[in-house]
PDB file of N, CA and C in Angstrom:
ATOM      1  N   MET A   1     -28.138 -69.058  14.945  1.00 70.00           N
ATOM      2  CA  MET A   1     -26.915 -68.317  14.693  1.00 70.00           C
ATOM      3  C   MET A   1     -26.911 -67.761  13.271  1.00 70.00           C
ATOM      4  N   LYS A   2     -27.349 -68.602  12.297  1.00 72.00           N
ATOM      5  CA  LYS A   2     -27.384 -68.141  10.914  1.00 72.00           C
ATOM      6  C   LYS A   2     -28.390 -67.010  10.742  1.00 72.00           C
ATOM      7  N   LYS A   3     -29.508 -67.098  11.503  1.00 76.00           N
ATOM      8  CA  LYS A   3     -30.516 -66.041  11.413  1.00 76.00           C
ATOM      9  C   LYS A   3     -29.958 -64.722  11.954  1.00 76.00           C
ATOM     10  N   LEU A   4     -29.193 -64.795  13.034  1.00 73.00           N
ATOM     11  CA  LEU A   4     -28.593 -63.600  13.623  1.00 73.00           C
ATOM     12  C   LEU A   4     -27.617 -62.948  12.652  1.00 73.00           C
ATOM     13  N   ILE A   5     -26.785 -63.746  12.020  1.00 79.00           N
ATOM     14  CA  ILE A   5     -25.829 -63.225  11.035  1.00 79.00           C
ATOM     15  C   ILE A   5     -26.576 -62.622   9.848  1.00 79.00           C
ATOM     16  N   ALA A   6     -27.646 -63.295   9.401  1.00 78.00           N
ATOM     17  CA  ALA A   6     -28.445 -62.783   8.282  1.00 78.00           C
ATOM     18  C   ALA A   6     -29.100 -61.457   8.649  1.00 78.00           C
ATOM     19  N   ILE A   7     -29.596 -61.342   9.880  1.00 80.00           N
ATOM     20  CA  ILE A   7     -30.217 -60.087  10.333  1.00 80.00           C
ATOM     21  C   ILE A   7     -29.177 -58.974  10.410  1.00 80.00           C
ATOM     22  N   ILE A   8     -27.997 -59.277  10.921  1.00 79.00           N
ATOM     23  CA  ILE A   8     -26.921 -58.280  11.012  1.00 79.00           C
ATOM     24  C   ILE A   8     -26.510 -57.811   9.620  1.00 79.00           C
ATOM     25  N   ILE A   9     -26.326 -58.747   8.700  1.00 79.00           N
ATOM     26  CA  ILE A   9     -25.936 -58.386   7.329  1.00 79.00           C
ATOM     27  C   ILE A   9     -27.034 -57.557   6.665  1.00 79.00           C
ATOM     28  N   ALA A  10     -28.288 -57.956   6.855  1.00 78.00           N
ATOM     29  CA  ALA A  10     -29.408 -57.210   6.271  1.00 78.00           C
ATOM     30  C   ALA A  10     -29.485 -55.803   6.852  1.00 78.00           C
ATOM     31  N   SER A  11     -29.268 -55.680   8.164  1.00 76.00           N
ATOM     32  CA  SER A  11     -29.313 -54.350   8.785  1.00 76.00           C
ATOM     33  C   SER A  11     -28.153 -53.479   8.304  1.00 76.00           C
ATOM     34  N   ILE A  12     -26.988 -54.077   8.073  1.00 75.00           N
ATOM     35  CA  ILE A  12     -25.850 -53.320   7.541  1.00 75.00           C
ATOM     36  C   ILE A  12     -26.167 -52.801   6.142  1.00 75.00           C
ATOM     37  N   PHE A  13     -26.751 -53.680   5.297  1.00 70.00           N
ATOM     38  CA  PHE A  13     -27.119 -53.242   3.946  1.00 70.00           C
ATOM     39  C   PHE A  13     -28.157 -52.121   3.986  1.00 70.00           C
ATOM     40  N   LEU A  14     -29.165 -52.264   4.841  1.00 70.00           N
ATOM     41  CA  LEU A  14     -30.185 -51.216   4.959  1.00 70.00           C
ATOM     42  C   LEU A  14     -29.572 -49.911   5.461  1.00 70.00           C
ATOM     43  N   PHE A  15     -28.701 -50.024   6.443  1.00 71.00           N
ATOM     44  CA  PHE A  15     -28.032 -48.841   6.974  1.00 71.00           C
ATOM     45  C   PHE A  15     -27.220 -48.146   5.887  1.00 71.00           C
ATOM     46  N   ASN A  16     -26.500 -48.922   5.060  1.00 70.00           N
ATOM     47  CA  ASN A  16     -25.710 -48.341   3.972  1.00 70.00           C
ATOM     48  C   ASN A  16     -26.600 -47.675   2.927  1.00 70.00           C
ATOM     49  N   PHE A  17     -27.735 -48.288   2.609  1.00 70.00           N
ATOM     50  CA  PHE A  17     -28.644 -47.688   1.633  1.00 70.00           C
ATOM     51  C   PHE A  17     -29.234 -46.383   2.146  1.00 70.00           C
ATOM     52  N   ILE A  18     -29.417 -46.290   3.447  1.00 69.00           N
ATOM     53  CA  ILE A  18     -29.949 -45.050   4.027  1.00 69.00           C
ATOM     54  C   ILE A  18     -28.844 -44.010   4.160  1.00 69.00           C
ATOM     55  N   LEU A  19     -27.663 -44.420   4.554  1.00 65.00           N
ATOM     56  CA  LEU A  19     -26.573 -43.497   4.840  1.00 65.00           C
ATOM     57  C   LEU A  19     -25.935 -42.928   3.583  1.00 65.00           C
ATOM     58  N   VAL A  20     -25.758 -43.723   2.547  1.00 62.00           N
ATOM     59  CA  VAL A  20     -25.056 -43.281   1.341  1.00 62.00           C
ATOM     60  C   VAL A  20     -25.758 -42.110   0.654  1.00 62.00           C
ATOM     61  N   PRO A  21     -27.078 -42.127   0.446  1.00 60.00           N
ATOM     62  CA  PRO A  21     -27.706 -40.955  -0.173  1.00 60.00           C
ATOM     63  C   PRO A  21     -27.566 -39.692   0.671  1.00 60.00           C
ATOM     64  N   ALA A  22     -27.630 -39.826   1.977  1.00 57.00           N
ATOM     65  CA  ALA A  22     -27.464 -38.658   2.840  1.00 57.00           C
ATOM     66  C   ALA A  22     -26.061 -38.088   2.701  1.00 57.00           C
ATOM     67  N   GLN A  23     -25.055 -38.941   2.617  1.00 59.00           N
ATOM     68  CA  GLN A  23     -23.684 -38.471   2.450  1.00 59.00           C
ATOM     69  C   GLN A  23     -23.479 -37.838   1.082  1.00 59.00           C
ATOM     70  N   SER A  24     -24.073 -38.400   0.037  1.00 61.00           N
ATOM     71  CA  SER A  24     -23.887 -37.838  -1.298  1.00 61.00           C
ATOM     72  C   SER A  24     -24.550 -36.474  -1.410  1.00 61.00           C
ATOM     73  N   ASP A  25     -25.695 -36.270  -0.741  1.00 62.00           N
ATOM     74  CA  ASP A  25     -26.327 -34.953  -0.734  1.00 62.00           C
ATOM     75  C   ASP A  25     -25.436 -33.937  -0.039  1.00 62.00           C
ATOM     76  N   THR A  26     -24.847 -34.333   1.061  1.00 65.00           N
ATOM     77  CA  THR A  26     -23.944 -33.445   1.785  1.00 65.00           C
ATOM     78  C   THR A  26     -22.723 -33.120   0.938  1.00 65.00           C
ATOM     79  N   PHE A  27     -22.194 -34.121   0.251  1.00 70.00           N
ATOM     80  CA  PHE A  27     -21.023 -33.898  -0.586  1.00 70.00           C
ATOM     81  C   PHE A  27     -21.359 -32.982  -1.752  1.00 70.00           C
ATOM     82  N   SER A  28     -22.525 -33.173  -2.365  1.00 78.00           N
ATOM     83  CA  SER A  28     -22.887 -32.319  -3.491  1.00 78.00           C
ATOM     84  C   SER A  28     -23.101 -30.882  -3.028  1.00 78.00           C
ATOM     85  N   ASP A  29     -23.663 -30.680  -1.840  1.00 80.00           N
ATOM     86  CA  ASP A  29     -23.805 -29.328  -1.294  1.00 80.00           C
ATOM     87  C   ASP A  29     -22.439 -28.710  -1.041  1.00 80.00           C
ATOM     88  N   PHE A  30     -21.536 -29.511  -0.497  1.00 82.00           N
ATOM     89  CA  PHE A  30     -20.176 -29.026  -0.255  1.00 82.00           C
ATOM     90  C   PHE A  30     -19.489 -28.677  -1.566  1.00 82.00           C
ATOM     91  N   ASP A  31     -19.678 -29.515  -2.577  1.00 84.00           N
ATOM     92  CA  ASP A  31     -19.071 -29.277  -3.886  1.00 84.00           C
ATOM     93  C   ASP A  31     -19.632 -28.004  -4.518  1.00 84.00           C
ATOM     94  N   LYS A  32     -20.938 -27.803  -4.394  1.00 87.00           N
ATOM     95  CA  LYS A  32     -21.562 -26.585  -4.924  1.00 87.00           C
ATOM     96  C   LYS A  32     -21.029 -25.348  -4.208  1.00 87.00           C
ATOM     97  N   ALA A  33     -20.904 -25.435  -2.898  1.00 88.00           N
ATOM     98  CA  ALA A  33     -20.388 -24.305  -2.123  1.00 88.00           C
ATOM     99  C   ALA A  33     -18.944 -24.006  -2.501  1.00 88.00           C
ATOM    100  N   LYS A  34     -18.157 -25.040  -2.736  1.00 90.00           N
ATOM    101  CA  LYS A  34     -16.759 -24.856  -3.119  1.00 90.00           C
ATOM    102  C   LYS A  34     -16.659 -24.184  -4.490  1.00 90.00           C
ATOM    103  N   LYS A  35     -17.498 -24.611  -5.440  1.00 92.00           N
ATOM    104  CA  LYS A  35     -17.500 -23.989  -6.766  1.00 92.00           C
ATOM    105  C   LYS A  35     -17.937 -22.530  -6.687  1.00 92.00           C
ATOM    106  N   GLU A  36     -18.933 -22.259  -5.867  1.00 93.00           N
ATOM    107  CA  GLU A  36     -19.401 -20.882  -5.698  1.00 93.00           C
ATOM    108  C   GLU A  36     -18.304 -20.011  -5.087  1.00 93.00           C
ATOM    109  N   GLU A  37     -17.583 -20.578  -4.126  1.00 93.00           N
ATOM    110  CA  GLU A  37     -16.473 -19.841  -3.515  1.00 93.00           C
ATOM    111  C   GLU A  37     -15.393 -19.542  -4.549  1.00 93.00           C
ATOM    112  N   GLN A  38     -15.083 -20.504  -5.405  1.00 93.00           N
ATOM    113  CA  GLN A  38     -14.079 -20.286  -6.446  1.00 93.00           C
ATOM    114  C   GLN A  38     -14.521 -19.197  -7.416  1.00 93.00           C
ATOM    115  N   LYS A  39     -15.812 -19.178  -7.768  1.00 93.00           N
ATOM    116  CA  LYS A  39     -16.329 -18.127  -8.648  1.00 93.00           C
ATOM    117  C   LYS A  39     -16.177 -16.757  -8.003  1.00 93.00           C
ATOM    118  N   LEU A  40     -16.494 -16.682  -6.707  1.00 93.00           N
ATOM    119  CA  LEU A  40     -16.387 -15.408  -6.002  1.00 93.00           C
ATOM    120  C   LEU A  40     -14.941 -14.941  -5.901  1.00 93.00           C
ATOM    121  N   VAL A  41     -14.029 -15.869  -5.670  1.00 92.00           N
ATOM    122  CA  VAL A  41     -12.610 -15.510  -5.591  1.00 92.00           C
ATOM    123  C   VAL A  41     -12.122 -14.996  -6.939  1.00 92.00           C
ATOM    124  N   LEU A  42     -12.520 -15.653  -8.029  1.00 93.00           N
ATOM    125  CA  LEU A  42     -12.134 -15.188  -9.361  1.00 93.00           C
ATOM    126  C   LEU A  42     -12.715 -13.807  -9.653  1.00 93.00           C
ATOM    127  N   GLU A  43     -13.943 -13.581  -9.247  1.00 93.00           N
ATOM    128  CA  GLU A  43     -14.555 -12.274  -9.458  1.00 93.00           C
ATOM    129  C   GLU A  43     -13.818 -11.194  -8.666  1.00 93.00           C
ATOM    130  N   LEU A  44     -13.437 -11.519  -7.427  1.00 93.00           N
ATOM    131  CA  LEU A  44     -12.672 -10.562  -6.622  1.00 93.00           C
ATOM    132  C   LEU A  44     -11.313 -10.262  -7.247  1.00 93.00           C
ATOM    133  N   LEU A  45     -10.659 -11.285  -7.776  1.00 93.00           N
ATOM    134  CA  LEU A  45      -9.371 -11.064  -8.436  1.00 93.00           C
ATOM    135  C   LEU A  45      -9.529 -10.195  -9.678  1.00 93.00           C
ATOM    136  N   ASN A  46     -10.583 -10.430 -10.454  1.00 93.00           N
ATOM    137  CA  ASN A  46     -10.832  -9.602 -11.629  1.00 93.00           C
ATOM    138  C   ASN A  46     -11.104  -8.152 -11.241  1.00 93.00           C
ATOM    139  N   LEU A  47     -11.855  -7.955 -10.167  1.00 94.00           N
ATOM    140  CA  LEU A  47     -12.110  -6.596  -9.695  1.00 94.00           C
ATOM    141  C   LEU A  47     -10.828  -5.920  -9.218  1.00 94.00           C
ATOM    142  N   GLU A  48      -9.967  -6.667  -8.571  1.00 94.00           N
ATOM    143  CA  GLU A  48      -8.688  -6.113  -8.114  1.00 94.00           C
ATOM    144  C   GLU A  48      -7.816  -5.713  -9.300  1.00 94.00           C
ATOM    145  N   VAL A  49      -7.804  -6.537 -10.347  1.00 94.00           N
ATOM    146  CA  VAL A  49      -7.037  -6.212 -11.555  1.00 94.00           C
ATOM    147  C   VAL A  49      -7.587  -4.940 -12.193  1.00 94.00           C
ATOM    148  N   GLU A  50      -8.897  -4.822 -12.278  1.00 95.00           N
ATOM    149  CA  GLU A  50      -9.510  -3.619 -12.845  1.00 95.00           C
ATOM    150  C   GLU A  50      -9.176  -2.393 -11.998  1.00 95.00           C
ATOM    151  N   ARG A  51      -9.181  -2.557 -10.674  1.00 94.00           N
ATOM    152  CA  ARG A  51      -8.840  -1.433  -9.796  1.00 94.00           C
ATOM    153  C   ARG A  51      -7.407  -0.979 -10.027  1.00 94.00           C
ATOM    154  N   LEU A  52      -6.494  -1.939 -10.160  1.00 93.00           N
ATOM    155  CA  LEU A  52      -5.095  -1.589 -10.388  1.00 93.00           C
ATOM    156  C   LEU A  52      -4.897  -0.919 -11.743  1.00 93.00           C
ATOM    157  N   LYS A  53      -5.599  -1.396 -12.764  1.00 94.00           N
ATOM    158  CA  LYS A  53      -5.510  -0.758 -14.084  1.00 94.00           C
ATOM    159  C   LYS A  53      -6.014   0.678 -14.027  1.00 94.00           C
ATOM    160  N   THR A  54      -7.130   0.872 -13.345  1.00 95.00           N
ATOM    161  CA  THR A  54      -7.697   2.212 -13.218  1.00 95.00           C
ATOM    162  C   THR A  54      -6.766   3.123 -12.437  1.00 95.00           C
ATOM    163  N   GLN A  55      -6.195   2.603 -11.378  1.00 94.00           N
ATOM    164  CA  GLN A  55      -5.265   3.396 -10.571  1.00 94.00           C
ATOM    165  C   GLN A  55      -4.050   3.797 -11.399  1.00 94.00           C
ATOM    166  N   LYS A  56      -3.536   2.883 -12.191  1.00 94.00           N
ATOM    167  CA  LYS A  56      -2.372   3.177 -13.029  1.00 94.00           C
ATOM    168  C   LYS A  56      -2.711   4.240 -14.068  1.00 94.00           C
ATOM    169  N   SER A  57      -3.881   4.136 -14.689  1.00 94.00           N
ATOM    170  CA  SER A  57      -4.254   5.135 -15.688  1.00 94.00           C
ATOM    171  C   SER A  57      -4.470   6.500 -15.039  1.00 94.00           C
ATOM    172  N   LEU A  58      -5.025   6.526 -13.826  1.00 94.00           N
ATOM    173  CA  LEU A  58      -5.178   7.800 -13.118  1.00 94.00           C
ATOM    174  C   LEU A  58      -3.823   8.408 -12.766  1.00 94.00           C
ATOM    175  N   GLU A  59      -2.883   7.573 -12.368  1.00 92.00           N
ATOM    176  CA  GLU A  59      -1.540   8.079 -12.081  1.00 92.00           C
ATOM    177  C   GLU A  59      -0.890   8.638 -13.344  1.00 92.00           C
ATOM    178  N   ASN A  60      -1.079   7.957 -14.471  1.00 91.00           N
ATOM    179  CA  ASN A  60      -0.531   8.456 -15.735  1.00 91.00           C
ATOM    180  C   ASN A  60      -1.159   9.790 -16.113  1.00 91.00           C
ATOM    181  N   LEU A  61      -2.470   9.922 -15.918  1.00 92.00           N
ATOM    182  CA  LEU A  61      -3.131  11.194 -16.194  1.00 92.00           C
ATOM    183  C   LEU A  61      -2.609  12.297 -15.280  1.00 92.00           C
ATOM    184  N   ALA A  62      -2.394  11.972 -14.022  1.00 89.00           N
ATOM    185  CA  ALA A  62      -1.880  12.962 -13.078  1.00 89.00           C
ATOM    186  C   ALA A  62      -0.486  13.424 -13.481  1.00 89.00           C
ATOM    187  N   VAL A  63       0.350  12.498 -13.908  1.00 88.00           N
ATOM    188  CA  VAL A  63       1.697  12.863 -14.359  1.00 88.00           C
ATOM    189  C   VAL A  63       1.611  13.736 -15.600  1.00 88.00           C
ATOM    190  N   GLU A  64       0.724  13.401 -16.500  1.00 87.00           N
ATOM    191  CA  GLU A  64       0.558  14.191 -17.718  1.00 87.00           C
ATOM    192  C   GLU A  64       0.082  15.605 -17.393  1.00 87.00           C
ATOM    193  N   ILE A  65      -0.850  15.717 -16.447  1.00 85.00           N
ATOM    194  CA  ILE A  65      -1.333  17.042 -16.036  1.00 85.00           C
ATOM    195  C   ILE A  65      -0.212  17.847 -15.403  1.00 85.00           C
ATOM    196  N   VAL A  66       0.562  17.228 -14.542  1.00 83.00           N
ATOM    197  CA  VAL A  66       1.681  17.930 -13.900  1.00 83.00           C
ATOM    198  C   VAL A  66       2.688  18.379 -14.946  1.00 83.00           C
ATOM    199  N   ASN A  67       2.971  17.535 -15.919  1.00 81.00           N
ATOM    200  CA  ASN A  67       3.918  17.915 -16.970  1.00 81.00           C
ATOM    201  C   ASN A  67       3.393  19.085 -17.794  1.00 81.00           C
ATOM    202  N   LYS A  68       2.105  19.100 -18.104  1.00 81.00           N
ATOM    203  CA  LYS A  68       1.542  20.217 -18.871  1.00 81.00           C
ATOM    204  C   LYS A  68       1.555  21.496 -18.057  1.00 81.00           C
ATOM    205  N   PHE A  69       1.215  21.401 -16.766  1.00 76.00           N
ATOM    206  CA  PHE A  69       1.219  22.592 -15.935  1.00 76.00           C
ATOM    207  C   PHE A  69       2.634  23.082 -15.655  1.00 76.00           C
ATOM    208  N   SER A  70       3.591  22.195 -15.669  1.00 74.00           N
ATOM    209  CA  SER A  70       4.965  22.629 -15.400  1.00 74.00           C
ATOM    210  C   SER A  70       5.483  23.527 -16.513  1.00 74.00           C
ATOM    211  N   LYS A  71       4.938  23.405 -17.713  1.00 70.00           N
ATOM    212  CA  LYS A  71       5.333  24.294 -18.809  1.00 70.00           C
ATOM    213  C   LYS A  71       4.837  25.711 -18.572  1.00 70.00           C
ATOM    214  N   TYR A  72       3.702  25.830 -17.901  1.00 64.00           N
ATOM    215  CA  TYR A  72       3.075  27.131 -17.726  1.00 64.00           C
ATOM    216  C   TYR A  72       3.294  27.738 -16.347  1.00 64.00           C
ATOM    217  N   ARG A  73       4.029  27.091 -15.529  1.00 62.00           N
ATOM    218  CA  ARG A  73       4.190  27.613 -14.173  1.00 62.00           C
ATOM    219  C   ARG A  73       5.069  28.862 -14.176  1.00 62.00           C
ATOM    220  N   ARG A  74       4.789  29.721 -13.243  1.00 58.00           N
ATOM    221  CA  ARG A  74       5.540  30.976 -13.144  1.00 58.00           C
ATOM    222  C   ARG A  74       6.642  30.885 -12.095  1.00 58.00           C
ATOM    223  N   TYR A  75       6.423  30.051 -11.116  1.00 56.00           N
ATOM    224  CA  TYR A  75       7.361  29.981 -10.009  1.00 56.00           C
ATOM    225  C   TYR A  75       8.239  28.753 -10.157  1.00 56.00           C
ATOM    226  N   LYS A  76       9.471  28.913  -9.761  1.00 58.00           N
ATOM    227  CA  LYS A  76      10.436  27.832  -9.921  1.00 58.00           C
ATOM    228  C   LYS A  76      10.122  26.617  -9.051  1.00 58.00           C
ATOM    229  N   ASN A  77       9.678  26.824  -7.839  1.00 61.00           N
ATOM    230  CA  ASN A  77       9.447  25.723  -6.898  1.00 61.00           C
ATOM    231  C   ASN A  77       7.974  25.337  -6.796  1.00 61.00           C
ATOM    232  N   TRP A  78       7.214  25.598  -7.813  1.00 58.00           N
ATOM    233  CA  TRP A  78       5.784  25.290  -7.788  1.00 58.00           C
ATOM    234  C   TRP A  78       5.560  23.793  -7.844  1.00 58.00           C
ATOM    235  N   ARG A  79       4.692  23.313  -6.962  1.00 62.00           N
ATOM    236  CA  ARG A  79       4.280  21.899  -6.978  1.00 62.00           C
ATOM    237  C   ARG A  79       2.794  21.839  -6.702  1.00 62.00           C
ATOM    238  N   PRO A  80       2.104  20.939  -7.336  1.00 59.00           N
ATOM    239  CA  PRO A  80       0.664  20.839  -7.068  1.00 59.00           C
ATOM    240  C   PRO A  80       0.409  20.296  -5.663  1.00 59.00           C
ATOM    241  N   VAL A  81      -0.683  20.715  -5.082  1.00 60.00           N
ATOM    242  CA  VAL A  81      -1.069  20.228  -3.765  1.00 60.00           C
ATOM    243  C   VAL A  81      -1.751  18.881  -3.961  1.00 60.00           C
ATOM    244  N   ALA A  82      -1.325  17.901  -3.174  1.00 57.00           N
ATOM    245  CA  ALA A  82      -1.876  16.552  -3.332  1.00 57.00           C
ATOM    246  C   ALA A  82      -2.330  16.028  -1.981  1.00 57.00           C
ATOM    247  N   SER A  83      -3.224  15.074  -2.034  1.00 58.00           N
ATOM    248  CA  SER A  83      -3.702  14.452  -0.805  1.00 58.00           C
ATOM    249  C   SER A  83      -2.705  13.399  -0.327  1.00 58.00           C
ATOM    250  N   LYS A  84      -2.951  12.861   0.849  1.00 58.00           N
ATOM    251  CA  LYS A  84      -2.062  11.839   1.400  1.00 58.00           C
ATOM    252  C   LYS A  84      -2.120  10.544   0.603  1.00 58.00           C
ATOM    253  N   ASN A  85      -3.241  10.297  -0.080  1.00 59.00           N
ATOM    254  CA  ASN A  85      -3.399   9.059  -0.843  1.00 59.00           C
ATOM    255  C   ASN A  85      -2.752   9.134  -2.216  1.00 59.00           C
ATOM    256  N   SER A  86      -2.278  10.296  -2.580  1.00 57.00           N
ATOM    257  CA  SER A  86      -1.696  10.465  -3.906  1.00 57.00           C
ATOM    258  C   SER A  86      -0.338   9.777  -3.978  1.00 57.00           C
ATOM    259  N   LEU A  87      -0.104   9.056  -5.062  1.00 55.00           N
ATOM    260  CA  LEU A  87       1.146   8.309  -5.208  1.00 55.00           C
ATOM    261  C   LEU A  87       2.122   8.976  -6.166  1.00 55.00           C
ATOM    262  N   TRP A  88       1.725  10.032  -6.824  1.00 52.00           N
ATOM    263  CA  TRP A  88       2.570  10.588  -7.872  1.00 52.00           C
ATOM    264  C   TRP A  88       3.440  11.735  -7.414  1.00 52.00           C
ATOM    265  N   LEU A  89       3.394  12.096  -6.139  1.00 49.00           N
ATOM    266  CA  LEU A  89       4.303  13.136  -5.646  1.00 49.00           C
ATOM    267  C   LEU A  89       5.365  12.545  -4.763  1.00 49.00           C
TER     268      LEU A  89
END
């Protein structure tokens, strides 16, 4: 009976020594993937901020151009032709 208990305990210890490194490798891979995902999300957010800044500066330039052309226009109801994506009209 004591030998059986000793064999069971020894097999549990061996199983834990084999299983724990495999789990830690999986966890470290998961941790690396999570960090990489966070880096990508931050990069996407930075790109979105840059896109919004660029869009705002383009809108400001468009308004400035319209204001300059409005001084020189000959017709009272003159408006520049804009595309559907334009936000300044």
